[in-house]
Coordinates of C-alpha atoms and ligand atoms in Angstrom, one line a residue:
Chain L
X1 CA 9.9 -65.5 -17.9
X2 CA 12.8 -63.5 -19.4
X3 CA 12.7 -65.9 -22.3
X4 CA 9.1 -65.1 -22.8
X5 CA 9.6 -61.4 -22.6
X6 CA 12.5 -61.5 -25.1
X7 CA 10.4 -63.4 -27.6
X8 CA 7.7 -60.8 -27.4
X9 CA 10.1 -57.9 -27.4
X10 CA 12.0 -59.0 -30.6
X11 CA 8.7 -59.6 -32.3
X12 CA 7.4 -56.2 -31.4
X13 CA 9.7 -54.5 -33.9
X14 CA 10.0 -57.0 -36.7
X15 CA 11.9 -54.8 -39.1
X16 CA 14.6 -53.8 -36.6
X17 CA 14.9 -57.4 -35.5
X18 CA 15.3 -58.6 -39.0
X19 CA 17.9 -56.0 -39.9
X20 CA 19.9 -56.8 -36.7
X21 CA 19.7 -60.5 -37.5
X22 CA 20.8 -60.0 -41.1
X23 CA 23.7 -57.8 -40.0
X24 CA 24.9 -60.6 -37.6
X25 CA 24.4 -63.1 -40.5
X26 CA 26.6 -60.9 -42.8
X27 CA 29.2 -60.8 -40.1
X28 CA 29.3 -64.6 -39.8
X29 CA 29.3 -65.0 -43.5
X30 CA 32.1 -62.6 -44.0
X31 CA 34.3 -64.4 -41.5
X32 CA 33.5 -67.9 -42.8
X33 CA 34.0 -67.0 -46.5
X34 CA 37.2 -65.0 -46.0
X35 CA 38.7 -67.7 -43.9
X36 CA 37.3 -70.4 -46.1
X37 CA 38.6 -68.8 -49.2
X38 CA 42.1 -68.2 -47.9
X39 CA 42.5 -71.5 -46.2
X40 CA 41.0 -73.2 -49.3
X41 CA 43.4 -71.4 -51.5
X42 CA 46.3 -72.2 -49.3
X43 CA 45.6 -75.9 -48.8
X44 CA 44.9 -76.2 -52.5
X45 CA 48.2 -74.6 -53.5
X46 CA 50.0 -76.5 -50.8
X47 CA 48.6 -79.8 -52.0
X48 CA 49.4 -79.0 -55.6
X49 CA 53.0 -78.1 -54.7
X50 CA 53.4 -81.2 -52.6
X51 CA 52.0 -83.1 -55.5
X52 CA 54.8 -82.0 -57.7
X53 CA 56.8 -84.7 -56.0
X54 CA 60.0 -82.7 -55.5
X55 CA 62.0 -82.9 -52.3
X56 CA 63.2 -79.3 -52.1
X57 CA 62.2 -75.9 -53.2
X58 CA 64.6 -73.0 -53.7
X59 CA 63.4 -69.5 -53.8
X60 CA 65.1 -66.1 -53.9
X61 CA 65.9 -64.4 -50.6
X62 CA 62.9 -63.5 -48.4
X63 CA 60.4 -65.0 -50.8
X64 CA 57.0 -65.9 -49.4
X65 CA 56.2 -69.5 -48.8
X66 CA 53.1 -68.7 -50.6
X67 CA 55.0 -68.9 -53.8
X68 CA 52.5 -67.2 -56.0
X69 CA 53.1 -63.9 -54.2
X70 CA 56.8 -63.8 -55.0
X71 CA 57.7 -62.6 -58.4
X72 CA 61.4 -61.8 -57.8
X73 CA 63.1 -64.1 -60.2
X74 CA 66.6 -65.7 -60.0
X75 CA 69.1 -66.2 -62.9
X76 CA 68.6 -69.5 -64.5
X77 CA 72.3 -70.4 -64.2
X78 CA 71.8 -71.1 -60.5
X79 CA 70.1 -74.3 -61.7
X80 CA 73.3 -75.6 -63.1
X81 CA 75.1 -75.0 -59.8
X82 CA 72.4 -76.8 -57.9
X83 CA 72.5 -79.7 -60.2
X84 CA 76.2 -80.2 -59.4
X85 CA 75.5 -80.7 -55.7
X86 CA 76.0 -84.2 -54.4
X87 CA 72.9 -86.4 -54.3
X88 CA 70.9 -84.0 -56.4
X89 CA 69.2 -86.1 -59.1
X90 CA 67.3 -83.4 -61.0
X91 CA 66.6 -79.7 -60.9
X92 CA 63.5 -78.2 -62.5
X93 CA 63.4 -74.4 -62.9
X94 CA 59.9 -72.9 -63.0
X95 CA 58.9 -69.3 -63.9
X96 CA 55.6 -68.3 -62.2
X97 CA 53.1 -65.9 -63.6
X98 CA 49.7 -64.8 -62.5
X99 CA 46.9 -64.8 -65.0
X100 CA 43.9 -62.7 -64.0
X101 CA 41.8 -63.2 -67.1
X102 CA 38.6 -64.8 -65.8
X103 CA 39.5 -65.4 -62.2
X104 CA 43.0 -65.8 -60.7
X105 CA 45.3 -68.6 -61.9
X106 CA 49.0 -69.3 -61.6
X107 CA 50.8 -70.3 -64.8
X108 CA 53.9 -72.4 -64.6
X109 CA 56.5 -71.9 -67.2
X110 CA 58.4 -75.2 -67.3
X111 CA 61.1 -77.0 -69.1
X112 CA 59.2 -80.3 -69.9
X113 CA 62.2 -82.5 -69.6
X114 CA 63.5 -81.3 -66.2
X115 CA 60.0 -81.0 -64.8
X116 CA 59.3 -84.6 -65.8
X117 CA 62.5 -85.8 -64.1
X118 CA 61.6 -84.0 -60.9
X119 CA 57.9 -84.7 -60.8
X120 CA 57.7 -88.1 -62.4
X121 CA 55.7 -86.6 -65.3
X122 CA 52.2 -85.6 -66.1
X123 CA 49.3 -88.1 -66.3
X124 CA 47.6 -87.2 -69.6
X125 CA 43.8 -87.4 -69.8
X126 CA 44.0 -86.2 -73.3
X127 CA 46.4 -84.7 -75.9
X128 CA 50.2 -84.5 -75.7
X129 CA 53.0 -82.7 -73.9
X130 CA 54.3 -79.2 -74.6
X131 CA 56.1 -78.9 -77.9
X132 CA 55.5 -75.5 -79.5
X133 CA 55.9 -72.0 -78.2
X134 CA 52.1 -71.4 -78.1
X135 CA 51.2 -74.8 -76.5
X136 CA 49.5 -74.8 -73.2
X137 CA 48.6 -77.7 -70.8
X138 CA 45.5 -77.4 -68.5
X139 CA 44.6 -79.7 -65.7
X140 CA 41.4 -81.7 -65.6
X141 CA 39.6 -79.4 -63.1
X142 CA 40.4 -76.3 -65.2
X143 CA 39.3 -78.1 -68.3
X144 CA 36.0 -79.2 -66.7
X145 CA 35.4 -75.8 -65.1
X146 CA 36.0 -73.8 -68.1
X147 CA 34.9 -76.4 -70.6
X148 CA 38.2 -76.4 -72.5
X149 CA 39.1 -79.1 -75.0
X150 CA 42.3 -80.2 -76.6
X151 CA 42.9 -78.3 -79.9
X152 CA 41.0 -75.3 -78.7
X153 CA 42.4 -71.8 -78.4
X154 CA 42.8 -70.4 -74.9
X155 CA 43.4 -66.7 -74.4
X156 CA 45.7 -66.1 -71.4
X157 CA 48.2 -63.3 -70.7
X158 CA 47.0 -61.5 -73.7
X159 CA 48.1 -64.4 -75.9
X160 CA 46.3 -67.1 -77.8
X161 CA 47.5 -70.5 -76.8
X162 CA 46.7 -73.9 -78.3
X163 CA 45.5 -76.4 -75.7
X164 CA 47.9 -79.2 -76.3
X165 CA 46.9 -81.5 -73.5
X166 CA 44.7 -82.1 -70.4
X167 CA 46.6 -83.4 -67.4
X168 CA 45.7 -84.8 -64.0
X169 CA 45.5 -82.0 -61.4
X170 CA 48.0 -81.7 -58.6
X171 CA 51.3 -80.8 -60.2
X172 CA 51.7 -77.3 -58.9
X173 CA 49.6 -75.2 -61.2
X174 CA 46.5 -75.6 -63.3
X175 CA 48.2 -74.1 -66.4
X176 CA 51.6 -74.9 -67.9
X177 CA 53.4 -73.4 -70.8
X178 CA 57.0 -73.6 -72.0
X179 CA 59.4 -71.6 -69.8
X180 CA 60.9 -69.8 -72.8
X181 CA 57.4 -68.6 -73.9
X182 CA 56.6 -67.3 -70.4
X183 CA 60.0 -65.7 -70.1
X184 CA 59.3 -63.9 -73.3
X185 CA 55.8 -62.9 -72.4
X186 CA 56.7 -61.6 -69.0
X187 CA 60.0 -60.0 -70.0
X188 CA 62.0 -62.3 -67.7
X189 CA 64.6 -63.7 -70.0
X190 CA 66.8 -66.4 -68.5
X191 CA 65.0 -66.1 -65.2
X192 CA 63.2 -68.6 -62.9
X193 CA 61.1 -68.0 -59.9
X194 CA 61.7 -71.3 -58.2
X195 CA 63.8 -74.4 -58.5
X196 CA 62.3 -77.7 -57.6
X197 CA 64.9 -80.3 -56.7
X198 CA 64.7 -84.1 -56.5
X199 CA 67.3 -85.9 -54.5
X200 CA 68.6 -89.4 -55.2
X201 CA 66.8 -90.5 -52.1
X202 CA 64.3 -88.6 -50.0
X203 CA 66.4 -89.3 -46.9
X204 CA 69.1 -87.1 -48.3
X205 CA 66.9 -84.0 -48.3
X206 CA 68.3 -82.5 -45.1
X207 CA 71.9 -83.0 -46.3
X208 CA 71.2 -81.5 -49.6
X209 CA 69.4 -78.5 -48.0
X210 CA 72.5 -78.0 -45.9
X211 CA 74.7 -77.9 -49.0
X212 CA 72.4 -75.5 -50.9
X213 CA 72.3 -73.1 -48.0
X214 CA 76.1 -73.0 -48.0
X215 CA 76.1 -72.4 -51.7
X216 CA 73.3 -69.8 -51.7
X217 CA 73.4 -68.3 -48.2
X218 CA 70.4 -66.0 -48.2
X219 CA 68.1 -68.0 -50.4
X220 CA 64.9 -69.7 -49.1
X221 CA 65.4 -73.4 -49.2
X222 CA 62.5 -75.5 -48.0
X223 CA 61.8 -79.2 -47.8
X224 CA 58.5 -80.0 -49.5
X225 CA 57.5 -82.9 -47.3
X226 CA 56.0 -80.7 -44.6
X227 CA 54.9 -78.1 -47.0
X228 CA 51.2 -78.5 -46.4
X229 CA 51.6 -78.1 -42.6
X230 CA 53.7 -75.0 -43.3
X231 CA 51.1 -73.5 -45.6
X232 CA 48.9 -72.0 -43.0
X233 CA 48.0 -68.3 -42.7
X234 CA 50.0 -67.9 -39.6
X235 CA 53.2 -68.5 -41.6
X236 CA 52.1 -65.8 -44.0
X237 CA 52.3 -62.5 -42.1
X238 CA 50.6 -60.5 -44.8
X239 CA 47.7 -62.9 -45.2
X240 CA 47.3 -63.2 -41.5
X241 CA 46.9 -59.4 -41.3
X242 CA 44.4 -59.5 -44.0
X243 CA 42.3 -62.2 -42.3
X244 CA 42.5 -60.4 -39.0
X245 CA 41.4 -57.1 -40.6
X246 CA 38.5 -58.8 -42.3
X247 CA 37.4 -60.5 -39.0
X248 CA 37.7 -57.1 -37.2
X249 CA 35.7 -55.5 -39.9
X250 CA 33.0 -58.2 -39.6
X251 CA 33.0 -58.0 -35.8
X252 CA 32.8 -54.3 -36.1
X253 CA 29.7 -54.5 -38.2
X254 CA 28.0 -56.8 -35.7
X255 CA 29.2 -54.6 -32.8
X256 CA 27.8 -51.4 -34.2
X257 CA 24.5 -52.8 -35.4
X258 CA 23.8 -54.4 -32.1
X259 CA 24.9 -51.3 -30.2
X260 CA 22.6 -49.2 -32.3
X261 CA 19.7 -51.6 -32.2
X262 CA 19.9 -52.2 -28.4
X263 CA 20.4 -48.5 -27.8
X264 CA 17.3 -47.5 -29.7
X265 CA 15.5 -50.4 -28.0
X266 CA 16.3 -49.2 -24.5
X267 CA 15.4 -45.6 -25.4
X268 CA 12.1 -46.8 -26.8
X269 CA 11.5 -48.9 -23.7
X270 CA 12.6 -46.3 -21.2
X271 CA 9.2 -46.4 -19.4
X272 CA 9.2 -50.2 -19.3
X273 CA 12.6 -50.1 -17.7
X274 CA 11.1 -47.7 -15.1
X275 CA 8.3 -50.2 -14.6
X276 CA 10.7 -53.0 -14.1
X277 CA 12.6 -50.9 -11.5
X278 CA 9.4 -50.0 -9.7
X279 CA 8.7 -53.7 -9.4
X280 CA 12.0 -54.1 -7.7
X281 CA 14.1 -55.4 -10.6
X282 CA 17.8 -55.0 -9.8
X283 CA 20.4 -53.6 -12.2
X284 CA 21.6 -57.1 -12.8
X285 CA 18.1 -58.2 -13.8
X286 CA 17.8 -55.4 -16.4
X287 CA 21.3 -56.1 -17.8
X288 CA 20.3 -59.8 -18.0
X289 CA 17.1 -59.0 -19.9
X290 CA 19.0 -56.9 -22.5
X291 CA 22.0 -59.2 -22.9
X292 CA 19.7 -62.2 -23.2
X293 CA 17.8 -60.4 -25.9
X294 CA 21.1 -59.7 -27.6
X295 CA 22.2 -63.3 -27.5
X296 CA 18.8 -64.4 -29.0
X297 CA 19.4 -62.0 -31.9
X298 CA 22.9 -63.2 -32.3
X299 CA 21.9 -66.9 -32.3
X300 CA 19.3 -66.2 -35.0
X301 CA 22.0 -64.2 -36.9
X302 CA 24.5 -67.1 -36.6
X303 CA 22.0 -69.7 -37.9
X304 CA 21.1 -67.4 -40.9
X305 CA 24.8 -66.6 -41.4
X306 CA 25.8 -70.3 -41.6
X307 CA 23.0 -70.9 -44.1
X308 CA 24.2 -67.8 -46.0
X309 CA 27.8 -68.9 -46.0
X310 CA 26.9 -72.2 -47.6
X311 CA 24.8 -70.5 -50.1
X312 CA 27.6 -68.0 -51.0
X313 CA 30.1 -70.9 -51.1
X314 CA 27.8 -72.7 -53.5
X315 CA 27.5 -69.6 -55.7
X316 CA 31.2 -69.1 -55.7
X317 CA 31.9 -72.7 -56.6
X318 CA 29.4 -72.6 -59.3
X319 CA 30.9 -69.5 -60.8
X320 CA 34.5 -70.5 -60.3
X321 CA 34.7 -74.3 -60.2
X322 CA 38.5 -74.3 -59.6
X323 CA 38.1 -72.5 -56.3
X324 CA 38.3 -74.3 -53.0
X325 CA 36.4 -72.8 -50.0
X326 CA 36.9 -74.7 -46.8
X327 CA 34.2 -74.1 -44.1
X328 CA 35.8 -75.8 -41.2
X329 CA 33.7 -76.7 -38.1
X330 CA 36.3 -75.0 -35.9
X331 CA 35.7 -71.8 -37.8
X332 CA 31.9 -72.2 -37.5
X333 CA 32.4 -72.1 -33.8
X334 CA 34.8 -69.3 -33.9
X335 CA 32.6 -67.2 -36.2
X336 CA 29.7 -67.8 -33.8
X337 CA 31.8 -66.8 -30.8
X338 CA 33.0 -63.7 -32.6
X339 CA 29.3 -62.8 -33.4
X340 CA 28.2 -63.4 -29.8
X341 CA 31.1 -61.6 -28.2
X342 CA 30.8 -58.7 -30.6
X343 CA 27.1 -58.5 -29.9
X344 CA 27.5 -58.6 -26.1
X345 CA 30.2 -56.0 -26.2
X346 CA 27.9 -53.8 -28.4
X347 CA 25.0 -54.3 -26.0
X348 CA 26.9 -53.8 -22.8
X349 CA 26.8 -50.0 -23.1
X350 CA 23.0 -49.8 -23.7
X351 CA 22.5 -52.4 -20.9
X352 CA 24.6 -50.3 -18.5
X353 CA 22.7 -47.2 -19.4
X354 CA 19.4 -48.9 -18.9
X355 CA 20.4 -50.4 -15.6
X356 CA 21.4 -47.0 -14.3
X357 CA 18.3 -45.1 -15.4
X358 CA 16.5 -43.2 -12.7
X359 CA 13.2 -44.9 -12.1
X360 CA 11.1 -41.8 -11.6
X361 CA 12.5 -40.2 -14.7
X362 CA 12.1 -43.4 -16.7
X363 CA 8.5 -43.7 -15.6
X364 CA 7.8 -40.1 -16.7
X365 CA 9.3 -40.7 -20.1
X366 CA 6.8 -40.1 -22.9
Chain C
X1 CA 0.4 -50.1 17.2
X2 CA 3.5 -49.1 15.3
X3 CA 2.9 -47.3 12.0
X4 CA 3.9 -49.3 8.9
X5 CA 5.1 -46.0 7.3
X6 CA 6.5 -43.0 9.1
X7 CA 8.2 -39.9 7.8
X8 CA 10.1 -37.5 9.9
X9 CA 10.9 -34.0 8.7
X10 CA 11.1 -35.2 5.1
X11 CA 12.6 -32.9 2.5
X12 CA 13.0 -33.4 -1.2
X13 CA 14.8 -30.7 -3.1
X14 CA 15.1 -30.9 -6.9
X15 CA 17.8 -29.1 -8.7
X16 CA 16.3 -27.6 -11.9
X17 CA 19.1 -25.8 -13.6
X18 CA 20.3 -23.2 -11.2
X19 CA 17.1 -23.1 -9.2
X20 CA 16.4 -25.4 -6.3
X21 CA 12.8 -26.5 -6.0
X22 CA 11.8 -27.8 -2.6
X23 CA 9.0 -30.3 -3.5
X24 CA 8.7 -31.6 0.1
X25 CA 9.5 -29.2 3.0
X26 CA 9.5 -31.1 6.2
X27 CA 6.7 -33.7 5.8
X28 CA 5.6 -35.7 8.9
X29 CA 3.1 -38.5 8.2
X30 CA 2.2 -41.8 9.8
X31 CA 0.3 -44.6 8.1
X32 CA -0.8 -47.6 10.2
X33 CA -1.3 -51.1 9.0
X34 CA -4.7 -51.6 7.4
X35 CA -5.3 -47.9 6.6
X36 CA -6.5 -46.6 3.3
X37 CA -5.2 -43.0 3.1
X38 CA -6.2 -40.6 0.4
X39 CA -3.8 -37.8 -0.4
X40 CA -5.2 -34.6 -1.8
X41 CA -3.8 -31.2 -2.8
X42 CA -3.3 -28.9 -5.7
X43 CA -1.2 -29.8 -8.6
X44 CA 2.5 -29.4 -8.0
X45 CA 2.2 -29.5 -4.2
X46 CA 4.5 -32.6 -3.9
X47 CA 2.0 -35.5 -3.8
X48 CA 3.8 -37.6 -6.4
X49 CA 7.2 -36.7 -5.0
X50 CA 6.1 -37.9 -1.5
X51 CA 4.9 -41.2 -3.0
X52 CA 8.2 -41.7 -4.9
X53 CA 10.2 -41.1 -1.8
X54 CA 8.2 -43.3 0.6
X55 CA 8.2 -46.0 -2.1
X56 CA 11.9 -46.0 -2.5
X57 CA 11.8 -44.8 -6.1
X58 CA 13.8 -41.7 -5.3
X59 CA 15.9 -40.6 -2.4
X60 CA 15.0 -38.0 0.2
X61 CA 17.2 -34.9 0.5
X62 CA 16.8 -34.7 4.3
X63 CA 14.8 -36.4 7.0
X64 CA 13.8 -40.0 7.6
X65 CA 11.4 -42.5 6.0
X66 CA 10.7 -45.6 8.0
X67 CA 8.9 -48.3 6.0
X68 CA 8.2 -51.4 8.0
X69 CA 11.0 -50.5 10.3
X70 CA 13.6 -49.9 7.5
X71 CA 15.1 -46.4 7.2
X72 CA 15.1 -45.6 3.5
X73 CA 17.4 -42.7 3.8
X74 CA 20.1 -45.1 5.0
X75 CA 19.6 -47.4 2.1
X76 CA 21.5 -47.2 -1.1
X77 CA 20.2 -47.9 -4.6
X78 CA 20.4 -51.7 -4.1
X79 CA 18.7 -51.5 -0.7
X80 CA 15.8 -49.5 -2.1
X81 CA 15.5 -51.9 -5.0
X82 CA 15.0 -54.8 -2.5
X83 CA 12.6 -52.8 -0.5
X84 CA 10.5 -52.0 -3.6
X85 CA 10.6 -55.7 -4.5
X86 CA 9.4 -57.0 -1.2
X87 CA 7.4 -54.3 0.5
X88 CA 5.8 -51.9 -2.0
X89 CA 3.3 -52.2 -4.8
X90 CA 2.9 -49.3 -7.2
X91 CA -0.2 -48.3 -9.2
X92 CA 0.2 -45.5 -11.7
X93 CA -2.2 -43.2 -13.5
X94 CA -1.0 -44.4 -16.8
X95 CA -1.3 -48.1 -15.9
X96 CA 2.3 -48.8 -17.1
X97 CA 1.8 -52.4 -18.3
X98 CA 4.4 -53.9 -20.5
X99 CA 2.8 -53.8 -24.0
X100 CA 4.5 -56.9 -25.2
X101 CA 3.2 -59.1 -22.4
X102 CA -0.4 -60.2 -22.0
X103 CA -2.3 -59.6 -18.7
X104 CA -1.0 -62.9 -17.2
X105 CA 2.5 -62.1 -18.2
X106 CA 2.4 -58.7 -16.7
X107 CA 1.3 -60.1 -13.3
X108 CA 3.7 -63.1 -13.5
X109 CA 6.5 -60.7 -14.2
X110 CA 6.1 -59.2 -10.8
X111 CA 6.2 -62.6 -9.3
X112 CA 9.3 -63.5 -11.3
X113 CA 11.2 -60.3 -10.2
X114 CA 10.0 -61.0 -6.6
X115 CA 11.9 -64.2 -6.9
X116 CA 9.6 -66.7 -5.3
X117 CA 8.5 -67.9 -8.7
X118 CA 5.0 -68.3 -9.9
X119 CA 2.4 -69.0 -7.1
X120 CA -0.7 -70.3 -8.9
X121 CA -2.8 -70.1 -5.8
X122 CA -2.1 -66.4 -5.0
X123 CA -2.4 -65.7 -8.8
X124 CA -5.9 -67.3 -8.8
X125 CA -7.1 -65.5 -5.7
X126 CA -6.0 -62.1 -7.0
X127 CA -7.2 -62.4 -10.5
X128 CA -10.5 -63.7 -9.4
X129 CA -10.9 -60.9 -6.9
X130 CA -10.2 -58.3 -9.6
X131 CA -12.4 -60.0 -12.1
X132 CA -9.6 -60.7 -14.6
X133 CA -10.0 -64.4 -15.1
X134 CA -11.3 -64.2 -18.6
X135 CA -9.0 -61.3 -19.7
X136 CA -5.7 -63.0 -18.9
X137 CA -4.7 -63.9 -22.4
X138 CA -5.2 -60.3 -23.7
X139 CA -2.4 -57.8 -24.3
X140 CA -2.8 -54.3 -22.8
X141 CA -3.8 -52.9 -26.2
X142 CA -6.7 -55.3 -26.2
X143 CA -8.0 -54.3 -22.8
X144 CA -10.1 -51.3 -21.7
X145 CA -8.6 -48.7 -19.4
X146 CA -10.4 -50.1 -16.4
X147 CA -9.2 -53.6 -17.2
X148 CA -5.7 -52.4 -17.6
X149 CA -5.8 -50.7 -14.3
X150 CA -7.2 -53.8 -12.7
X151 CA -4.3 -55.8 -14.1
X152 CA -1.9 -53.1 -12.7
X153 CA -3.5 -53.5 -9.3
X154 CA -3.2 -57.3 -9.5
X155 CA 0.5 -56.8 -10.4
X156 CA 0.9 -54.5 -7.4
X157 CA -0.6 -56.8 -4.8
X158 CA 0.5 -60.2 -6.2
X159 CA 3.5 -60.4 -3.9
X160 CA 1.6 -59.3 -0.8
X161 CA 3.3 -55.9 -0.3
X162 CA 3.2 -54.1 3.0
X163 CA 1.8 -51.1 1.3
X164 CA 0.2 -50.2 -2.0
X165 CA 1.1 -46.7 -3.4
X166 CA -1.3 -45.5 -6.0
X167 CA -0.7 -42.2 -7.9
X168 CA -4.1 -41.0 -9.3
X169 CA -5.2 -44.5 -10.3
X170 CA -8.4 -43.2 -11.7
X171 CA -7.0 -40.2 -13.5
X172 CA -7.3 -41.8 -16.9
X173 CA -10.6 -43.5 -16.3
X174 CA -14.2 -42.6 -16.9
X175 CA -16.7 -42.4 -14.0
X176 CA -17.9 -45.9 -14.3
X177 CA -14.5 -47.5 -14.4
X178 CA -13.2 -45.1 -11.7
X179 CA -16.0 -46.3 -9.4
X180 CA -15.1 -49.9 -10.2
X181 CA -11.4 -49.5 -9.5
X182 CA -12.0 -47.5 -6.3
X183 CA -14.5 -50.1 -5.2
X184 CA -11.8 -52.8 -5.7
X185 CA -9.2 -50.9 -3.8
X186 CA -11.7 -50.5 -0.9
X187 CA -12.4 -54.2 -1.1
X188 CA -8.7 -55.0 -1.0
X189 CA -8.3 -52.8 2.0
X190 CA -11.4 -54.2 3.8
X191 CA -11.1 -57.9 2.9
X192 CA -7.4 -58.4 2.8
X193 CA -6.4 -55.6 5.2
X194 CA -4.2 -54.2 2.5
X195 CA -2.6 -50.8 3.5
X196 CA -3.1 -48.3 0.7
X197 CA -1.9 -44.7 0.1
X198 CA -3.7 -43.2 -2.9
X199 CA -3.2 -39.8 -4.5
X200 CA -6.3 -38.2 -6.0
X201 CA -7.7 -35.0 -7.2
X202 CA -11.2 -36.0 -6.8
X203 CA -13.0 -35.6 -3.4
X204 CA -15.4 -38.4 -4.2
X205 CA -12.5 -40.7 -4.9
X206 CA -10.8 -39.6 -1.7
X207 CA -13.9 -40.5 0.2
X208 CA -13.2 -44.2 -0.5
X209 CA -10.4 -44.1 1.9
X210 CA -10.7 -43.9 5.7
X211 CA -8.5 -40.8 6.1
X212 CA -7.8 -37.9 3.8
X213 CA -4.4 -36.2 4.0
X214 CA -4.2 -32.7 2.6
X215 CA -1.0 -31.2 1.2
X216 CA 0.0 -27.7 0.1
X217 CA 3.4 -26.4 -1.0
X218 CA 5.4 -29.4 0.0
X219 CA 3.7 -29.7 3.4
X220 CA 1.0 -31.8 4.9
X221 CA -1.6 -29.4 6.2
X222 CA -4.2 -31.8 7.5
X223 CA -4.7 -35.4 8.4
X224 CA -1.0 -36.3 8.9
X225 CA -1.8 -39.0 11.3
X226 CA -4.8 -41.1 12.5
X227 CA -6.1 -40.2 15.9
Ligands
LIG1 N1 12.4 -34.1 -11.6 C1 12.0 -32.8 -11.2 N2 12.9 -31.8 -11.3 C2 12.6 -30.6 -10.9 N3 11.4 -30.3 -10.3 C3 10.5 -31.3 -10.1 C4 10.8 -32.6 -10.6 N4 9.7 -33.4 -10.3 C5 8.8 -32.5 -9.7 N5 9.3 -31.3 -9.6 C6 8.6 -30.1 -9.0 O1 8.3 -30.5 -7.7 C7 7.0 -30.0 -7.3 C8 6.1 -31.2 -6.9 O2 5.9 -32.0 -8.0 P1 4.9 -33.3 -7.9 O3 5.4 -34.1 -6.7 O4 4.9 -34.0 -9.2 O5 3.5 -32.6 -7.6 P2 2.1 -33.2 -7.6 O6 2.2 -34.7 -7.8 O7 1.5 -32.9 -6.3 O8 1.4 -32.6 -8.8 C9 6.5 -29.3 -8.5 O9 6.8 -27.9 -8.4 C10 7.3 -29.8 -9.7 O10 7.5 -28.9 -10.7
LIG2 MG1 1.5 -35.9 -9.4

């Protein structure tokens, strides 16, 4: 009976119903896309850093594990000290730089020789390694996404680079230039943002980390084997806050729209509530009618929101092929729960008001 | 025989701003099972207020209301809700059907709230008696005033209430539909023994009942009890 009544009620005001459903859908989409983008970006970065093949990563004190966010560079001489530590086979200094022309990319400034020793070298799809100051390497995804070919000119960081080669993806960044070039361009002469270290044997990682920590007490020294598992938003306080804020914002939209929608609904149906009361409907019955209607609206919004999320994801991936957006099933459930809980909280005040209306006054309502 | 409804020195005082309005000022009435009582009196004399209080829609300020042995004054909101659900059927001047439900849905809703679920037999008997069998799929907006009021009467009696309380049920109807609705109420009273209290302005309508109760200024001035 209640189900029947809800269906009729929500169809009675189609515009308001649609707006409410769309608002809930936006809420769900916002949650899924924000989380999908950040976790996609994180796992993507993590995989690429793991893919470098180094054993240890050394960063300046208090650097973020999400390397891209930490600009603070270290003097390059530290690399020589690190190389002298027992069981260290190779040290590759890397300077990081953001490039925001046409999307957001990280550029690695590398020394080809040491980077090769640490990582085992690039797999070339086309072209050759870095040789000249204005050479740039791009990975195959970037090349495909931006339709870049060897020998073409690529404009990044306000500089025209010559695409020297296309390499297999998964070696830290999608763009590589000579470290000296990047140092010059970013005014960071003789600086490096991170050192990647390869040990003689992977089992020596812990021992080498111990030795580095003694040598450089406050520096961030991390093993790369577990990097992917470390690379979650909960290990990134700033990012965690950002995600939480976005979720709160999304839930706030749902909450307010449902609150307003159900509030106007119960005002408009004041007399009907009086009728229900005259028939002997309890407060609980009236609350149930209103909350059931809310859940119905939320469910419709969730379905639309999931469809919208996949559409938005598809649009994003079409526009920016190098992006990764992970819509995880667990987050589908969480987004649905956020929408329903936000909706129920929003509807609880109108439901409470409705359940407490005086029946005689309600029946006299025009 | 015990009255099904009895009020003792019933007062209802409304607080309108700083003024106190005494809408009922010591009403004593008895209604016996099977009676059809018409309530008459000038506008503002407290007829609707009396109906609301004896039906448990609002609370008395003073005095007692005994409905089927229950003292309404002693009941809280939840108790009065139960009483309305199980013992009272209201019929209003403005029909008060839910616009989103069809006739059948409006009647079934009362059964749903009552809690015993849908009783197809009772539904059949009632809708046939009120001549609604071919109007059941229509929404209120697709029904005439007389038809809407018949649906409202069906809704009021579907759960076999002890008493039907009707507040000017023909106030919004033309003569022909009024006669039809009043005839049906009389039939309900005669054939099913349904106890009815009906407010009306119209002496002709009042004559459908078997007793007329006159009110003035919050008091019953005539016909307070059958004798
Ligand atoms: N909610 C209210 N607040 C204040 N005064 C009211 C209220 N309801 C009714 N009254 C007053 O109580 C008196 C009786 O009203 P009512 O029972 O509606 O009369 P009737 O139905 O006989 O026309 C009137 O004077 C009316 O103005
Ligand atoms: Mg009245």
